CSV table of C-alpha atoms in Angstrom, one decimal:
chain,number,residue,atom,x,y,z
A,4,VAL,CA,-0.2,-0.1,-0.2
A,5,SER,CA,1.8,3.3,-1.3
A,6,SER,CA,-1.1,5.6,-0.4
A,7,ALA,CA,-1.4,7.1,3.1
A,8,ILE,CA,-3.9,5.2,5.4
A,9,THR,CA,-5.8,7.4,7.6
A,10,GLY,CA,-8.6,6.6,10.6
A,11,LYS,CA,-8.5,5.2,13.8
A,12,ASN,CA,-6.7,2.0,14.9
A,13,PHE,CA,-4.9,-0.3,12.4
A,14,THR,CA,-4.7,-3.8,12.4
A,15,LYS,CA,-2.8,-6.5,10.4
A,16,ALA,CA,-4.2,-9.8,10.8
A,17,GLY,CA,-4.3,-12.9,8.8
A,18,THR,CA,-1.3,-14.7,6.8
A,19,GLY,CA,0.8,-13.1,4.1
A,20,VAL,CA,2.9,-10.0,4.0
A,21,LEU,CA,1.5,-6.2,4.1
A,22,LYS,CA,4.0,-3.5,3.3
A,23,VAL,CA,2.9,0.1,3.8
A,24,SER,CA,5.3,2.5,2.3
A,25,ALA,CA,3.6,6.0,2.7
A,26,THR,CA,3.3,8.5,5.8
A,27,ASN,CA,0.4,7.1,7.5
A,28,ALA,CA,-1.8,9.0,9.7
A,29,TRP,CA,-4.0,6.9,11.8
A,30,VAL,CA,-4.5,8.1,15.2
A,31,GLY,CA,-4.9,5.2,17.2
A,32,THR,CA,-3.2,2.0,18.0
A,33,THR,CA,-1.1,-0.6,15.6
A,34,THR,CA,-1.9,-4.2,16.1
A,35,ILE,CA,0.0,-7.1,14.4
A,36,SER,CA,-2.1,-10.2,15.0
A,37,GLY,CA,-1.0,-12.3,12.0
A,38,GLY,CA,1.6,-12.4,8.8
A,39,THR,CA,3.8,-9.6,8.5
A,40,LEU,CA,3.7,-6.1,8.6
A,41,GLN,CA,6.6,-4.9,6.3
A,42,LEU,CA,7.7,-1.1,6.4
A,43,GLY,CA,8.7,0.3,3.2
A,44,THR,CA,10.3,3.6,4.2
A,45,GLY,CA,10.6,4.4,7.8
A,46,THR,CA,7.7,6.9,8.3
A,47,ASN,CA,4.8,4.1,8.0
A,48,ILE,CA,3.8,3.9,11.7
A,49,PRO,CA,2.9,7.2,13.1
A,50,ASP,CA,5.2,8.2,15.9
A,51,ALA,CA,2.6,8.5,18.5
A,52,SER,CA,0.9,5.0,17.8
A,53,ALA,CA,1.1,2.2,20.5
A,54,VAL,CA,2.2,-1.1,18.9
A,55,TYR,CA,0.4,-4.0,20.2
A,56,PHE,CA,2.3,-7.4,19.5
A,57,ALA,CA,-0.6,-10.0,19.4
A,58,GLY,CA,1.3,-12.4,16.8
A,59,GLY,CA,2.8,-12.0,13.7
A,60,ASN,CA,5.9,-10.1,12.7
A,61,LEU,CA,6.8,-6.7,12.2
A,62,ASN,CA,9.5,-6.3,9.4
A,63,ASP,CA,11.6,-2.9,9.5
A,64,GLY,CA,12.7,-3.2,6.1
A,65,GLY,CA,16.0,-1.7,7.5
A,66,PHE,CA,14.3,1.6,8.1
A,67,THR,CA,14.5,3.9,11.2
A,68,GLU,CA,11.3,4.0,12.7
A,69,THR,CA,9.8,5.8,15.7
A,70,MET,CA,6.5,4.7,17.4
A,71,GLY,CA,4.5,4.7,20.7
A,72,ALA,CA,4.6,2.2,23.6
A,73,LEU,CA,5.6,-1.8,23.0
A,74,PHE,CA,2.7,-4.0,24.2
A,75,LEU,CA,2.8,-7.9,24.0
A,76,SER,CA,0.1,-9.8,24.5
A,77,ASN,CA,1.1,-13.2,22.2
A,78,SER,CA,4.3,-14.4,20.9
A,79,ALA,CA,5.5,-12.2,17.9
A,80,THR,CA,8.6,-11.6,16.2
A,81,ILE,CA,10.4,-8.4,15.0
A,82,THR,CA,12.6,-8.8,11.9
A,83,LEU,CA,15.8,-6.6,11.5
A,84,GLN,CA,17.1,-5.9,8.1
A,85,ASN,CA,20.9,-5.7,7.8
A,86,SER,CA,21.5,-1.8,7.4
A,87,ASN,CA,22.4,0.9,9.7
A,88,HIS,CA,18.9,2.0,11.7
A,89,SER,CA,17.0,2.1,14.6
A,90,LEU,CA,13.7,1.1,15.8
A,91,THR,CA,12.4,3.3,18.9
A,92,PHE,CA,9.4,2.7,21.1
A,93,ALA,CA,8.3,5.6,23.5
A,94,SER,CA,7.9,3.2,26.5
A,95,ALA,CA,7.3,-0.4,27.7
A,96,GLY,CA,3.5,-1.1,28.1
A,97,THR,CA,1.9,-4.3,29.4
A,98,PHE,CA,3.2,-7.7,28.7
A,99,ALA,CA,0.8,-10.7,29.0
A,100,GLY,CA,2.3,-13.9,30.4
A,101,ASN,CA,6.0,-14.7,31.1
A,102,ALA,CA,9.0,-15.9,29.3
A,103,SER,CA,7.7,-19.6,29.1
A,104,ASN,CA,4.4,-18.8,27.1
A,105,THR,CA,4.7,-15.2,25.6
A,106,LEU,CA,7.8,-14.2,24.0
A,107,LEU,CA,9.2,-11.4,21.4
A,108,THR,CA,11.7,-12.5,19.4
A,109,ILE,CA,13.8,-10.2,17.7
A,110,VAL,CA,15.2,-12.0,14.4
A,111,GLY,CA,18.6,-10.7,12.9
A,112,TYR,CA,21.0,-10.4,15.5
A,113,ASN,CA,24.6,-10.9,13.6
A,114,GLY,CA,26.9,-8.9,15.9
A,115,LEU,CA,29.7,-10.0,17.8
A,116,ASP,CA,29.1,-12.1,21.0
A,117,ALA,CA,30.1,-9.3,23.7
A,118,THR,CA,30.0,-11.6,26.9
A,119,THR,CA,33.6,-10.7,28.4
A,120,ALA,CA,35.7,-7.7,28.0
A,121,VAL,CA,38.5,-6.1,29.9
A,122,ASP,CA,37.6,-4.1,33.0
A,123,THR,CA,39.4,-0.9,34.4
A,124,TYR,CA,41.7,-3.3,36.3
A,125,GLY,CA,42.9,-5.2,33.4
A,126,LYS,CA,41.1,-8.1,34.3
A,127,VAL,CA,38.9,-10.4,32.0
A,128,SER,CA,35.1,-10.0,33.2
A,129,GLY,CA,31.6,-11.1,32.1
A,130,THR,CA,29.7,-9.1,35.0
A,131,SER,CA,31.9,-5.9,35.5
A,132,SER,CA,29.9,-2.4,35.2
A,133,THR,CA,33.4,-0.6,34.3
A,134,PHE,CA,34.6,-2.1,31.5
A,135,VAL,CA,37.2,-0.2,29.2
A,136,ASN,CA,36.4,1.0,25.7
A,137,LEU,CA,39.0,1.3,22.7
A,138,TYR,CA,39.9,4.9,23.8
A,139,GLY,CA,40.7,3.6,27.4
A,140,LYS,CA,37.8,5.2,29.0
A,141,LYS,CA,35.3,3.5,31.4
A,142,GLN,CA,32.1,2.3,30.2
A,143,ASN,CA,28.7,0.9,31.7
A,144,PHE,CA,28.0,-1.8,29.2
A,145,ILE,CA,29.9,-3.7,26.3
A,146,VAL,CA,29.4,-1.7,23.2
A,147,GLY,CA,32.8,-1.1,21.3
A,148,GLY,CA,34.6,-2.1,24.3
A,149,LEU,CA,37.9,-4.1,24.1
A,150,SER,CA,38.2,-7.7,24.7
A,151,GLN,CA,40.7,-9.8,26.2
A,152,TYR,CA,42.0,-10.0,22.7
A,153,GLY,CA,42.3,-6.4,22.0
A,154,ARG,CA,39.1,-7.0,19.5
A,155,VAL,CA,36.3,-4.5,19.5
A,156,LEU,CA,33.1,-5.9,21.1
A,157,TYR,CA,29.9,-4.9,19.9
A,158,GLY,CA,26.5,-5.9,22.0
A,159,MET,CA,23.8,-4.9,19.5
A,160,SER,CA,22.0,-6.2,16.4
A,161,GLY,CA,23.5,-6.4,13.1
A,162,ALA,CA,26.7,-6.6,11.9
A,163,ALA,CA,29.9,-4.9,13.7
A,164,GLY,CA,30.1,-1.2,12.0
A,165,ASN,CA,26.5,-1.7,10.6
A,166,PRO,CA,24.5,-1.6,13.7
A,167,THR,CA,20.9,-1.9,14.4
A,168,ASN,CA,19.8,-0.6,18.0
A,169,ILE,CA,16.4,-1.2,19.3
A,170,TYR,CA,15.4,1.4,22.2
A,171,ILE,CA,12.5,1.3,24.7
A,172,LYS,CA,12.6,4.4,26.4
A,173,SER,CA,11.3,3.2,29.9
A,174,ALA,CA,12.4,0.9,32.5
A,175,LEU,CA,11.7,-2.7,31.9
A,176,THR,CA,10.8,-5.1,34.6
A,177,THR,CA,12.9,-8.5,35.3
A,178,THR,CA,9.9,-10.5,33.9
A,179,GLN,CA,9.7,-8.4,30.8
A,180,LEU,CA,13.7,-8.8,30.0
A,181,GLY,CA,12.8,-12.0,30.0
A,182,GLN,CA,10.0,-12.0,27.4
A,183,ILE,CA,12.7,-10.5,25.1
A,184,GLN,CA,14.9,-12.6,23.1
A,185,PHE,CA,17.4,-12.2,20.4
A,186,TYR,CA,17.8,-14.6,17.2
A,187,ASN,CA,20.9,-14.8,15.6
A,188,THR,CA,20.1,-16.3,11.8
A,189,ASN,CA,24.1,-16.9,11.0
A,190,GLY,CA,24.9,-19.1,14.2
A,191,ASN,CA,21.1,-20.2,14.8
A,192,ASN,CA,21.8,-19.1,18.6
A,193,TYR,CA,19.4,-17.4,20.7
A,194,TYR,CA,20.2,-14.3,23.0
A,195,SER,CA,18.2,-13.5,25.9
A,196,THR,CA,18.5,-10.2,28.0
A,197,ALA,CA,17.3,-11.9,31.2
A,198,GLN,CA,20.5,-13.7,31.3
A,199,LYS,CA,22.7,-10.7,31.6
A,200,PRO,CA,20.2,-7.6,31.7
A,201,VAL,CA,22.0,-4.7,30.2
A,202,ALA,CA,20.5,-1.2,29.2
A,203,GLY,CA,22.1,2.0,27.9
A,204,ALA,CA,21.3,5.4,28.9
A,205,ASN,CA,18.5,5.4,26.5
A,206,GLY,CA,16.9,2.5,27.3
A,207,GLU,CA,18.5,0.3,24.4
A,208,ILE,CA,18.2,-3.5,24.6
A,209,VAL,CA,21.7,-5.1,24.4
A,210,PRO,CA,22.0,-8.7,24.2
A,211,ASN,CA,25.1,-10.0,25.8
A,212,ALA,CA,24.9,-13.6,26.5
A,213,PRO,CA,24.0,-17.0,24.6
A,214,LYS,CA,21.2,-19.2,25.3
């Protein structure tokens, strides 16, 4: 759909892919309950629209998108395309269930495994909050830090140098963190924020430990 969609609430239901590529202007919520809603430009979901994941998949098309609150009522996925971009949710809404029955899986994590780095004492650690970055400065989480082998570590989605960040700009509970997992399509591995919950200053979710 290349023309603008207006109205109150928008719902993607049923199987198949619906690609929207206009600057849409519905004033209510966005619900994804089946199939795939694919973004075509990055201005497709109104900035203030709360997004309800009730099943189905959001494919970001590799475009930066700003949305309202993120709600989760049934297991669903977000598929990230391999380009330098970000998805921003204004806040975390209500998540139904728990990690055993309701999960939001973020597909496309292909970054390096940022599980250990060098702390300010020169020791290798997987839990320190004072890691050293490549400029020798202290940082609070492993993004661009140095590993014990002198390699630059990336704890974000997307390939190194071509990152994708997902921001939820409010605190998540421990239960909510446990309901978000990252799937590495290259290694067929899952990463969970609950195993080593880490959040950046802007609320970005950083996967750090393999599941």
